[in-house]
Coordinates of C-alpha atoms in Angstrom, one line a residue:
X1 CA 3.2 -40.2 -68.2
X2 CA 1.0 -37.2 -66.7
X3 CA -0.4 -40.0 -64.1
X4 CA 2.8 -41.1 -63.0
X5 CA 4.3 -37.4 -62.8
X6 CA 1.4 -36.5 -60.4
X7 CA 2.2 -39.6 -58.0
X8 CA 6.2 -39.4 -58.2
X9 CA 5.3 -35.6 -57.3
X10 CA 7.7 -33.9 -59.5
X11 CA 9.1 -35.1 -62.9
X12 CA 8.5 -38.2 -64.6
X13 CA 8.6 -41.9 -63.3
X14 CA 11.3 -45.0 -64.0
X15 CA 8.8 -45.9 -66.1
X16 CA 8.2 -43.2 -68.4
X17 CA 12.2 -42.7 -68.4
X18 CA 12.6 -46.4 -69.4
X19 CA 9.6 -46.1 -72.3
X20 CA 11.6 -42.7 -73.7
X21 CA 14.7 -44.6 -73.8
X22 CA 13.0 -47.6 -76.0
X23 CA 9.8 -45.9 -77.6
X24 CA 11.8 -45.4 -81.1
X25 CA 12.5 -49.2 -81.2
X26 CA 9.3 -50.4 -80.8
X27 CA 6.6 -48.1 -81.0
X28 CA 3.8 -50.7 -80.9
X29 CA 4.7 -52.3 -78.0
X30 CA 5.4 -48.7 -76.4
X31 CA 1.6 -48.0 -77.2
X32 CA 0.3 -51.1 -75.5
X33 CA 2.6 -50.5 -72.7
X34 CA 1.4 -47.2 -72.5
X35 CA -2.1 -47.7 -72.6
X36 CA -1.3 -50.2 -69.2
X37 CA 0.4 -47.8 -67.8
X38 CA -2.3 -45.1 -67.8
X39 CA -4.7 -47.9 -66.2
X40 CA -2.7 -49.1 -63.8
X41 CA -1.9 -45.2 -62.7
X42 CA -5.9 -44.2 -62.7
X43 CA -6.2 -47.2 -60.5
X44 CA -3.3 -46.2 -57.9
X45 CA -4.4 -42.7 -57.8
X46 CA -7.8 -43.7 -56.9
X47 CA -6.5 -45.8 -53.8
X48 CA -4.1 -42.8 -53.0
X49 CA -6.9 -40.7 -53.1
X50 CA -8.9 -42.7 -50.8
X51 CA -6.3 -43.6 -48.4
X52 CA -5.4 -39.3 -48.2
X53 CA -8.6 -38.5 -48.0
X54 CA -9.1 -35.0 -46.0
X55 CA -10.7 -35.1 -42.5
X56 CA -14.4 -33.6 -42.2
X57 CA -14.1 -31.8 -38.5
X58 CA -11.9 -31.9 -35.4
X59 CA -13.4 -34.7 -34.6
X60 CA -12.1 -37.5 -37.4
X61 CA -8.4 -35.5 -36.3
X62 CA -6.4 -37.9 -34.3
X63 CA -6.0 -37.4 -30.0
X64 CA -2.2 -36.3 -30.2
X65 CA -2.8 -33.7 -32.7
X66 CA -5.8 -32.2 -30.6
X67 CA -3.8 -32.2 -27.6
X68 CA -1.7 -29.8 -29.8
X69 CA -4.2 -27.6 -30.8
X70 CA -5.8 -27.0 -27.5
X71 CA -2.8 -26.5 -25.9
X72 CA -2.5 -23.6 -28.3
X73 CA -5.9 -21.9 -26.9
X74 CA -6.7 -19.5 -24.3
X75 CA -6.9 -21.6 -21.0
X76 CA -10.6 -19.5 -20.3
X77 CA -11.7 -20.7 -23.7
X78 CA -11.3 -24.8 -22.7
X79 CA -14.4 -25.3 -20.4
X80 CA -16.5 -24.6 -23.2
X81 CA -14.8 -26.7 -25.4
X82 CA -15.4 -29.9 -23.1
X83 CA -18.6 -28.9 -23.4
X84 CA -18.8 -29.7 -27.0
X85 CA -18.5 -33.5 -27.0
X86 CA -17.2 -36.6 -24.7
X87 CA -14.1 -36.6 -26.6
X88 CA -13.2 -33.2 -26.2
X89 CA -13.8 -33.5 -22.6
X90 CA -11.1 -36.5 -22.1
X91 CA -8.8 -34.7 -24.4
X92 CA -9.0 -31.8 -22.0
X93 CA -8.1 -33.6 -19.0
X94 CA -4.5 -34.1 -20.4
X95 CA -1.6 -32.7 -18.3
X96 CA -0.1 -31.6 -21.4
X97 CA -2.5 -29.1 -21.8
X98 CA -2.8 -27.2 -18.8
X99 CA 0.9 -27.3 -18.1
X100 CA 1.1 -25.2 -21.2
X101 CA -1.6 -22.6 -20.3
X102 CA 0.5 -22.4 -16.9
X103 CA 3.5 -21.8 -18.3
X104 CA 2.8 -19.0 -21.7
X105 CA 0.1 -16.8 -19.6
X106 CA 1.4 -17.0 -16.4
X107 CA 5.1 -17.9 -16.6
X108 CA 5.0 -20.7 -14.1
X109 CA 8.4 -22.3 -13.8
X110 CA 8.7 -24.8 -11.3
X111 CA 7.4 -28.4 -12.4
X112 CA 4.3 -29.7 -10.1
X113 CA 5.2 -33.7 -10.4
X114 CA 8.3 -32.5 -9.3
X115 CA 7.2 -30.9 -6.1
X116 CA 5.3 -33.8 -5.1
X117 CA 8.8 -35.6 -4.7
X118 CA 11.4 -32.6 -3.2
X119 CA 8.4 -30.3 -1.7
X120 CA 8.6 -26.7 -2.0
X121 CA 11.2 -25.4 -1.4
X122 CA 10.7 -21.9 -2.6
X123 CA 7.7 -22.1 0.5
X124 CA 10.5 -23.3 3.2
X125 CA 12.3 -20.0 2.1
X126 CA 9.7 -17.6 2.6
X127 CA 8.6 -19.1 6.2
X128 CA 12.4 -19.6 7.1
X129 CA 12.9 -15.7 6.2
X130 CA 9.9 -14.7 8.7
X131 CA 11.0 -17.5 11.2
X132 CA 14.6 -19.0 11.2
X133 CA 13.9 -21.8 14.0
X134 CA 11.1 -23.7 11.7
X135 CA 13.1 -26.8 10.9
X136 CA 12.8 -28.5 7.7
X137 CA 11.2 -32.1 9.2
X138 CA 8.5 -29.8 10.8
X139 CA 7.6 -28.0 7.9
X140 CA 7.4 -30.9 5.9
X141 CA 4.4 -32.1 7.8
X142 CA 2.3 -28.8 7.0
X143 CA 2.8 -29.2 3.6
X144 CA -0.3 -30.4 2.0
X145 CA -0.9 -33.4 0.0
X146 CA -0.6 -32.6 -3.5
X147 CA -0.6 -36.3 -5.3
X148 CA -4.2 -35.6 -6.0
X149 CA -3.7 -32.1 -7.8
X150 CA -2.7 -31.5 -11.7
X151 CA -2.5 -28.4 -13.5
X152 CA -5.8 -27.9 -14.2
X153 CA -6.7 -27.1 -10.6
X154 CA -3.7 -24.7 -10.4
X155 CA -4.9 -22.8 -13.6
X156 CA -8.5 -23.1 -12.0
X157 CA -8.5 -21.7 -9.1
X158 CA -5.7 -20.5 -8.6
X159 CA -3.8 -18.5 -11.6
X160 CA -6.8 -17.5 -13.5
X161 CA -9.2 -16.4 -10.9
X162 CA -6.3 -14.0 -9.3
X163 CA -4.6 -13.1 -12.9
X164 CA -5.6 -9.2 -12.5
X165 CA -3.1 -8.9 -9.5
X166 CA -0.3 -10.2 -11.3
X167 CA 2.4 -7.3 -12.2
X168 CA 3.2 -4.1 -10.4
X169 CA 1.2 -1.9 -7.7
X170 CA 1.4 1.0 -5.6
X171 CA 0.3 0.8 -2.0
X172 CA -1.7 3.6 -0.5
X173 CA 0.5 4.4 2.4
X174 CA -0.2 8.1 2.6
X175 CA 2.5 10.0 1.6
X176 CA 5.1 7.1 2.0
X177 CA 4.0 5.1 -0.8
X178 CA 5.9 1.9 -2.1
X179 CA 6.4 -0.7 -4.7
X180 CA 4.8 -4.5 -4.8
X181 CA 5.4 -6.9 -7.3
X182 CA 2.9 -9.9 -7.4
X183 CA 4.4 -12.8 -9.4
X184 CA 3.5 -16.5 -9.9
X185 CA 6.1 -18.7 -8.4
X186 CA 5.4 -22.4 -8.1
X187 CA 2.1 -23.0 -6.6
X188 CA 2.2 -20.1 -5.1
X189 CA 0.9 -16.0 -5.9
X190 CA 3.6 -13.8 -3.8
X191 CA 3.1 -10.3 -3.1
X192 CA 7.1 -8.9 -2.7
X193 CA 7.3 -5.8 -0.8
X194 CA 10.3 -4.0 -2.6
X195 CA 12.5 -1.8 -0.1
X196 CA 15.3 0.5 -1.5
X197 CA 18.8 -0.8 -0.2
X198 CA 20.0 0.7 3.2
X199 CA 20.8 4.4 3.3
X200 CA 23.0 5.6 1.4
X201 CA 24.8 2.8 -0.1
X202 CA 22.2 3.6 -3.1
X203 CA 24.4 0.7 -5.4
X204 CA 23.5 -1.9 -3.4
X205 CA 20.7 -4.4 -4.8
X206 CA 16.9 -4.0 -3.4
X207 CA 15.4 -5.6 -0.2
X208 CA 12.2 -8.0 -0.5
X209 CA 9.9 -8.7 1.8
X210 CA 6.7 -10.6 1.3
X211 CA 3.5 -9.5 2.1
X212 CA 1.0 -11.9 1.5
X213 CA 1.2 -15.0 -0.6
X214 CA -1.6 -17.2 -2.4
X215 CA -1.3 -20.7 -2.5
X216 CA -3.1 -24.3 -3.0
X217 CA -3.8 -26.0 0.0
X218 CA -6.7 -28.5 -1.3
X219 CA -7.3 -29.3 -4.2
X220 CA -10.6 -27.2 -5.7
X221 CA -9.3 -24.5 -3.0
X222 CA -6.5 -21.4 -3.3
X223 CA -5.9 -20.3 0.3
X224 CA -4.9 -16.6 0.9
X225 CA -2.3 -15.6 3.7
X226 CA -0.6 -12.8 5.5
X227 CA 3.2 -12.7 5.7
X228 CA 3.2 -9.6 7.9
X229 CA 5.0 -9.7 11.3
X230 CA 7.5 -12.4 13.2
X231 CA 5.3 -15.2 13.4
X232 CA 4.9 -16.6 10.3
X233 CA 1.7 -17.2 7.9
X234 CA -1.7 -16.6 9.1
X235 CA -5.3 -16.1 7.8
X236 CA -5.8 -13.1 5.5
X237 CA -7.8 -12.0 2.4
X238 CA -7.6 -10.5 -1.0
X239 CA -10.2 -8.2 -2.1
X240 CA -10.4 -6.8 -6.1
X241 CA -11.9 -3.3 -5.6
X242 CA -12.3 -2.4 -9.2
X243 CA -10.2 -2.4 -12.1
X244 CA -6.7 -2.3 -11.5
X245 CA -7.1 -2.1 -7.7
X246 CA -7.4 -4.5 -4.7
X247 CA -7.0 -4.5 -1.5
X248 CA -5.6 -7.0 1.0
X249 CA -6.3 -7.6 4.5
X250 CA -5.2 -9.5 7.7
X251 CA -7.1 -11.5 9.4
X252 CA -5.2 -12.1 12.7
X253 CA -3.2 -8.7 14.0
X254 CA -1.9 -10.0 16.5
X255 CA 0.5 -12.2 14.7
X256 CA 1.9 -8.8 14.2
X257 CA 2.5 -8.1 17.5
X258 CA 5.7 -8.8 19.2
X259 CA 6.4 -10.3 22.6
X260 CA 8.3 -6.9 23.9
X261 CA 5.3 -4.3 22.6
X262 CA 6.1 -1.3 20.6
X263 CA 9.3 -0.3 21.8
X264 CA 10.7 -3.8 20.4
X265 CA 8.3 -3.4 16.9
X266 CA 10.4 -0.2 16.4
X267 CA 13.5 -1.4 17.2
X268 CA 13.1 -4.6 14.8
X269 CA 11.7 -2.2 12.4
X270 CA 14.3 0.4 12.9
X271 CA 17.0 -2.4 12.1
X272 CA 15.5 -3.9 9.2
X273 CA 14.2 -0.4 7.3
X274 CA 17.5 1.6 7.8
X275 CA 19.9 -0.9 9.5
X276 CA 21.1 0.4 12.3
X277 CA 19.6 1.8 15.9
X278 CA 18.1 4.6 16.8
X279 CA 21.2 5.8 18.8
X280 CA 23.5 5.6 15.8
X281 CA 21.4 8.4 14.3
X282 CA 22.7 11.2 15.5
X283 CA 20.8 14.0 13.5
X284 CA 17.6 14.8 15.4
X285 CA 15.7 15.9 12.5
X286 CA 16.1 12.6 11.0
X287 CA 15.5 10.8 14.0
X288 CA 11.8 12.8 14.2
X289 CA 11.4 11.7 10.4
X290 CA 11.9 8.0 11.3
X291 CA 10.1 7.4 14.0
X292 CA 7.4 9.6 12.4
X293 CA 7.3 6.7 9.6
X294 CA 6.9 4.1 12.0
X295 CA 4.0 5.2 13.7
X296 CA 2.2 6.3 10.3
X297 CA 3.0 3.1 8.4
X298 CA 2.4 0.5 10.9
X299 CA -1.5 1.3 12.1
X300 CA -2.1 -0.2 8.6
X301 CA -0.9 -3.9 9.9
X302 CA -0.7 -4.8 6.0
X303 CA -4.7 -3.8 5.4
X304 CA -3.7 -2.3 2.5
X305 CA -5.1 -0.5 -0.8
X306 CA -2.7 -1.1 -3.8
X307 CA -3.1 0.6 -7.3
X308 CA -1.5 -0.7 -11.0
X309 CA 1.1 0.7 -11.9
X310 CA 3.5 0.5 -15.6
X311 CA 6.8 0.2 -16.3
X312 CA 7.6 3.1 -18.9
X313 CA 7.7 1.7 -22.7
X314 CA 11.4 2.5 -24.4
X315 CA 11.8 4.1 -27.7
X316 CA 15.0 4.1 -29.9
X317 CA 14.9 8.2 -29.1
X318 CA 15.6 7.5 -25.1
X319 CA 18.3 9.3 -23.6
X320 CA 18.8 5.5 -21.7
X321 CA 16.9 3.1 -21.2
X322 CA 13.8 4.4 -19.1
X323 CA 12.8 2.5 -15.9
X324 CA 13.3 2.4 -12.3
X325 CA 16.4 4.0 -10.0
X326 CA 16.9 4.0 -6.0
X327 CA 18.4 7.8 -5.1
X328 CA 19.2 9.9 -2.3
X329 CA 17.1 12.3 -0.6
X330 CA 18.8 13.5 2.5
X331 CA 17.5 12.6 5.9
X332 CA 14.7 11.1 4.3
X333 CA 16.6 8.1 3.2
X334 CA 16.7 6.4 0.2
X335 CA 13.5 6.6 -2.6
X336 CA 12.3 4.8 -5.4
X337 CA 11.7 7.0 -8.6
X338 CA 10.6 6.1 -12.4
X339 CA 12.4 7.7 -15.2
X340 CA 10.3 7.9 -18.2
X341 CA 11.0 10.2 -21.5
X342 CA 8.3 12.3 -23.2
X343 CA 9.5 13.9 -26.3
X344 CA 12.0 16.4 -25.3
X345 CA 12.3 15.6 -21.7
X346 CA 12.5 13.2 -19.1
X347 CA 10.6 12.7 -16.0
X348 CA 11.3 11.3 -12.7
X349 CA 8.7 10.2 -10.6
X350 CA 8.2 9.0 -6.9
X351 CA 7.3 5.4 -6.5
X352 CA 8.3 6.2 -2.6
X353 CA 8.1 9.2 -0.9
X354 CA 8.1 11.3 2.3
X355 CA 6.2 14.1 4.3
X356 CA 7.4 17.0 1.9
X357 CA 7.4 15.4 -1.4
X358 CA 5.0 12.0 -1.2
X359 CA 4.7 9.6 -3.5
X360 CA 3.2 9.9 -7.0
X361 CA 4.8 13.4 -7.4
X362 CA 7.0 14.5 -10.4
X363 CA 10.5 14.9 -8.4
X364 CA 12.2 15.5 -11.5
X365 CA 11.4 17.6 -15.3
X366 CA 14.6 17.7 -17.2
X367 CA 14.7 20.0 -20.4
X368 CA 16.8 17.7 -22.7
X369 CA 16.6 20.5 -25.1
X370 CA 18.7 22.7 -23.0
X371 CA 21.9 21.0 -22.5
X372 CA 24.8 22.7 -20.3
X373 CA 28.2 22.2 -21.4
X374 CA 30.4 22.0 -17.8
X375 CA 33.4 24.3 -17.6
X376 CA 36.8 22.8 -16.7
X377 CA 37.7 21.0 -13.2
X378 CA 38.7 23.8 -11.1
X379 CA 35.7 26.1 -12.2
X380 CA 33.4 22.7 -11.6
X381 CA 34.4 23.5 -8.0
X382 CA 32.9 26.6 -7.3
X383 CA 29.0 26.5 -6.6
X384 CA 28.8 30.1 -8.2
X385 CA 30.0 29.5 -11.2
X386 CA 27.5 26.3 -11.8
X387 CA 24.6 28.4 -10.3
X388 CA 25.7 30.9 -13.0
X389 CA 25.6 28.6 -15.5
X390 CA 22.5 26.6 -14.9
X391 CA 20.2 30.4 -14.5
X392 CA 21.4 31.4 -17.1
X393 CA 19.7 28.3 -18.9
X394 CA 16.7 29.3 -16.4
X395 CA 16.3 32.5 -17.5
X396 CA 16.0 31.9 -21.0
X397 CA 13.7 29.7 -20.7
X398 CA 11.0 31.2 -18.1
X399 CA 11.4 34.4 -20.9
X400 CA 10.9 32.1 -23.9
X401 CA 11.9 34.8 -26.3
X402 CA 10.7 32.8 -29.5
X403 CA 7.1 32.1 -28.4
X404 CA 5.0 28.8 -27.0
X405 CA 5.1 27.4 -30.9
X406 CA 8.6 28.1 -31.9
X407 CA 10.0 27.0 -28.9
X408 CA 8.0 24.0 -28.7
X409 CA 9.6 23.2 -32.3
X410 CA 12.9 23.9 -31.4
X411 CA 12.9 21.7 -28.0
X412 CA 12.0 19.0 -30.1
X413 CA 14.4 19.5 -32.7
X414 CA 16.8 19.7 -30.0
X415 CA 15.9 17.1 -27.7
X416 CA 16.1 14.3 -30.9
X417 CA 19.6 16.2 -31.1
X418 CA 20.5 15.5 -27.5
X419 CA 18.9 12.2 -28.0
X420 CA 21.2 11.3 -30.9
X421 CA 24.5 12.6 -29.5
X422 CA 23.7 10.1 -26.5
X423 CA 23.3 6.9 -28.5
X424 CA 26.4 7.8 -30.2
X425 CA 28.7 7.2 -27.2
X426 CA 30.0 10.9 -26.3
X427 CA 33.0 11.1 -24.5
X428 CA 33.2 11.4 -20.9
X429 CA 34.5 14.7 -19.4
X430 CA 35.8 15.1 -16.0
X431 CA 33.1 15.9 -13.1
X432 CA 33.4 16.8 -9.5
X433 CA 30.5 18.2 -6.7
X434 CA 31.4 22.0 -5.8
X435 CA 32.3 22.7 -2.6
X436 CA 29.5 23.3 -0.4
X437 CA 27.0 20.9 -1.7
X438 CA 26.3 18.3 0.5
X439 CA 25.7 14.5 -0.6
X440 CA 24.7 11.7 0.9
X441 CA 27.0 9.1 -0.6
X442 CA 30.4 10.8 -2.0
X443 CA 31.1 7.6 -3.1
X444 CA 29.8 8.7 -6.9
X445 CA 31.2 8.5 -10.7
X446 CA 33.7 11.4 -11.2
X447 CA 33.1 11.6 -15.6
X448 CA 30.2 11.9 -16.5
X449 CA 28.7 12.0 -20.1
X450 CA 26.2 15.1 -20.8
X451 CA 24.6 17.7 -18.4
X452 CA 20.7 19.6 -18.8
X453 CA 18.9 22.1 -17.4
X454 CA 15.7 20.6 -15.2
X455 CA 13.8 21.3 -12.6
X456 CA 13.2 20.0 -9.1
X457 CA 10.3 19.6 -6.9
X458 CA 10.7 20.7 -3.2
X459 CA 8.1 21.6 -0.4
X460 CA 7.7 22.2 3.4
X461 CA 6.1 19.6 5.7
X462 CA 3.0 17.9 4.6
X463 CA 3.2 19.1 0.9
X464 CA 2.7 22.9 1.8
X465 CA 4.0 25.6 -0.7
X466 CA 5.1 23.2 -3.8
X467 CA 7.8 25.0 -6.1
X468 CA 9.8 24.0 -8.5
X469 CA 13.6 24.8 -8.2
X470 CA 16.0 24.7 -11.2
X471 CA 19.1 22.4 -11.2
X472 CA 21.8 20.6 -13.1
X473 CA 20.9 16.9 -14.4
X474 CA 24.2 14.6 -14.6
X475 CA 24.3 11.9 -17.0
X476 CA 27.4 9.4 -16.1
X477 CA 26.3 6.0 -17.6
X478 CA 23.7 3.8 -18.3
X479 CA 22.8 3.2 -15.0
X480 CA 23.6 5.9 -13.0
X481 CA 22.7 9.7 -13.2
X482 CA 22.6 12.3 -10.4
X483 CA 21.1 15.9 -9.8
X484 CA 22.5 19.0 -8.1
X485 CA 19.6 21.2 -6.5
X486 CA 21.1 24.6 -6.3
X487 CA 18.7 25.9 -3.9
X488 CA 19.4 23.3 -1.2
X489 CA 22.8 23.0 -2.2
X490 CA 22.5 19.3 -1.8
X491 CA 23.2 16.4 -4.5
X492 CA 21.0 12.8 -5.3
X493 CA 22.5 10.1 -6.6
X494 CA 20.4 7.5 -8.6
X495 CA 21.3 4.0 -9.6
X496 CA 19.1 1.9 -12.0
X497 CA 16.8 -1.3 -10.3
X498 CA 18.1 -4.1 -11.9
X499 CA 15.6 -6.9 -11.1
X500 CA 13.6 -8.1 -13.4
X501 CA 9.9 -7.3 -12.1
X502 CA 7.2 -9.7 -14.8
X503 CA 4.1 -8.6 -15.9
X504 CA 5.0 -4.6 -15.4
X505 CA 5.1 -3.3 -18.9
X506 CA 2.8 -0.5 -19.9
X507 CA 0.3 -1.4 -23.1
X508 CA 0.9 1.9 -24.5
X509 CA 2.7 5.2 -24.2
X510 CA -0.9 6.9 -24.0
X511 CA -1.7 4.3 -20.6
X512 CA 1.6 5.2 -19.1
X513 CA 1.5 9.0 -19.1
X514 CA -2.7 8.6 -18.1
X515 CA -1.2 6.0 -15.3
X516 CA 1.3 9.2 -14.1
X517 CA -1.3 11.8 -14.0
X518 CA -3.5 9.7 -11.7
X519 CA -0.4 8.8 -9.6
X520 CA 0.1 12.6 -8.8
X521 CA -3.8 13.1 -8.2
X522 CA -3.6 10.7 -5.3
X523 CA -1.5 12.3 -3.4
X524 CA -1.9 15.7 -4.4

């Protein structure tokens, strides 16, 4: 009966049900039957055994299940598995595989049998943007052949040997700064140029432009490109400097060149940066800080030097979620900024930037442990009594009556408080600018959900004479937050960046706020 319990798996057999039900009739014949049984059962367990019997190595495993498991390694582990036997190397050559490794570390989306049949049509796109009178029978015929190519040579030389551009950078455009995103898409590595909308309808969704793109052209070969200019791709180069840095050059300048010299480049320029002409601009100053830009950003003809860059990490604490916003800054135009929290306060600093303030600088420090409760609507409009409001705040802290360790306590006591009171939905209170504070876009919220005491960072031409100059942080949602400076009597608007940038997150809090203090040293 133990036999046949160990082969049914659990419980007894038919059998040793059926010789319960008649053992007390005949127990002799139940003896003799028994004594068969137990024969018969050492005899089946054997074969069982036998047929079940465990595999030795890898190697006795069947094809399909090995497929399986390699797909499951690291694609830069697999050439030195084929290495181990002839087996291993045919298994390896299966699509399967490699179409896996494409898709988990690299995100690859489109499907490559599928774009021998349709073409690329992401590619059209991004030659169509540069140059609108390609037609899609002509561009069909550059296209090369790609019956010949699997996903092996993709992941070969093209993915994996340019995997440490993937994500976010920083160019080095002097004070002017900017933000790339290089992302897989199809057969192709695109470098997108991310421009802040035009100024200073700061809710409208980002500009891209692409900068260079990386791409299979034969088969054992990834061909490098420069999508600068009006005359579509053209030879360029990719350079890894050191860790997290590389450089990209053109090849051929004078694709950048346009037939009606620089006074055309400026006005293309002009109409594609801020969307409009110089003659609709009537503020001089501004017009001095434009055309300034233009001359500064375009001797670089895309020979650029990029750094990485992090998106901040988000803790349950956060006053929002942390990440990137588009805001105001005057006649300077519109700027990207990353908001990132530390504890008791929250930062916010320049991914693009101009001649005073450039790039990499901390634009922002709000003290959310030092909220400011807002008086009622008609007192909101008088600049006075906000500036008396907000010193006040400044004042107590610059004397920081309770000393460096107390305080520190009590900011972070506070700042969890503040922190807490967010997440729990306060209600909204009536807001409006005072009069006499100028902003860009009056088109902003008018409740808004919690004000604090901060700080911002203003300077004269060229970064001369940094000082920071207290003002009023305005929380209105999610997305969207603003900040008076009382000293320029002027008013910023931010609104979050909603596209989804891959490979940006930071691996830790400590590589983030190490990532900020290097951005401020190369610009400082």
């Amino acid at each position: 009966m133990a036999v046949c319990a160990r082969l049914c798996g659990v419980g007894q057999s038919r059998r040793c049900r059926r010789r319960q039900r008649h053992g007390q009739h005949d127990q002799h014949g139940s003896d003799s039957e028994m004594d068969m049984d137990e024969e018969e059962g050492e005899k089946i367990a054997a074969a069982a055994s036998a047929g079940t019997q465990s595999p030795q190595s890898l190697l006795d495993l069947p094809p399909e299940l090995l497929v399986e498991i390699f797909s499951t390694l690291p694609g830069i582990a697999l050439p030195n598995l084929a290495l181990v036997c002839k087996k291993f190397r045919q298994i390896l050559s299966t699509e399967t595989i490699w179409r896996r490794r494409c898709i988990e570390e690299f995100g690859m989306k489109d499907d490559l049998r599928k774009m021998e049949v349709v073409g690329v049509s992401s590619r059209e796109l991004y030659v169509k943007r540069v140059n609108p009178r390609v037609k899609s029978g002509r561009f069909m015929k550059l296209l090369p052949d790609y019956e010949h190519m699997d996903y092996r040579d993709v992941y070969t030389h093209l993915l994996h040997p340019y995997r440490h551009i993937l994500g976010l950078w920083q160019p080095d455009i002097g004070p002017y700064g900017g933000l790339l995103n290089v992302v897989v898409d199809g057969l192709f590595i695109i470098g997108w140029m991310y421009l802040p909308p035009h100024d200073p309808r700061v809710e409208d969704p980002m500009r891209r432009r692409p900068l260079f793109r990386i791409h299979m052209w034969e088969r054992n070969k990834a061909t490098v490109e420069c999508m600068y200019g009006h005359k579509g791709p053209h030879k360029g180069d990719i350079q890894t400097v050191k860790k997290d840095e590389f450089s990209t050059k053109c090849n051929q300048t004078d694709h950048h060149r346009m037939p009606g010299g620089r006074q055309e480049e400026f006005r293309t320029w002009l109409e594609e940066e801020w969307g409009r002409t110089l003659e609709d601009i009537f503020h001089e100053h501004m017009q001095e800080l434009i055309l300034m830009k233009f001359i500064y950003t375009s001797q670089y003809d895309n020979c650029l030097t990029y750094r990485r860059i992090y998106l901040p990490p988000c803790l349950p604490s956060d006053l929002l979620q942390p990440g990137l916003f588009k805001g105001t800054y005057g006649s300077h135009g519109l700027e990207i900024i990353m908001l990132s929290f530390h504890g008791s306060r929250a930062k916010a600093t320049k991914l693009t930037g101009d001649p005073n303030v450039p790039a990499g600088q901390l634009t922002l420090d709000i003290d959310l442990s030092h909220s400011v409760q807002l008086p009622d609507l008609e007192h909101q409009r008088s600049i006075e009594e906000l500036s008396r409001l907000v010193m006040g705040v400044h004042e107590e802290v610059q004397r920081g009556s309770q000393g460096p360790a107390a305080a520190s306590a009590n900011a972070e006591e506070a700042g969890e408080a503040g922190a807490g009171a967010a997440s729990s939905s306060p209600e909204s209170q009536p807001f409006i600018l005072p009069l006499g504070v100028m902003a860009r876009n009056e088109v902003y919220p008018r409740t808004c959900k919690m004000c604090f005491y901060g700080t911002g960072l203003i300077a004269g031409h060229g970064f001369t004479s940094p000082e920071r100059t207290p003002g009023l942080f305005v929380l209105f949602d999610d997305d969207r937050f603003g900040f008076i400076w009382l000293e320029l009597k002027s008013f910023s608007l931010y609104s979050r960046l909603t596209d989804q940038l891959e490979h940006a997150q930071a691996p830790s809090m400590e590589r983030f706020e190490a990532m900020l203090r290097n951005m401020q040293s190369w610009t400082s």
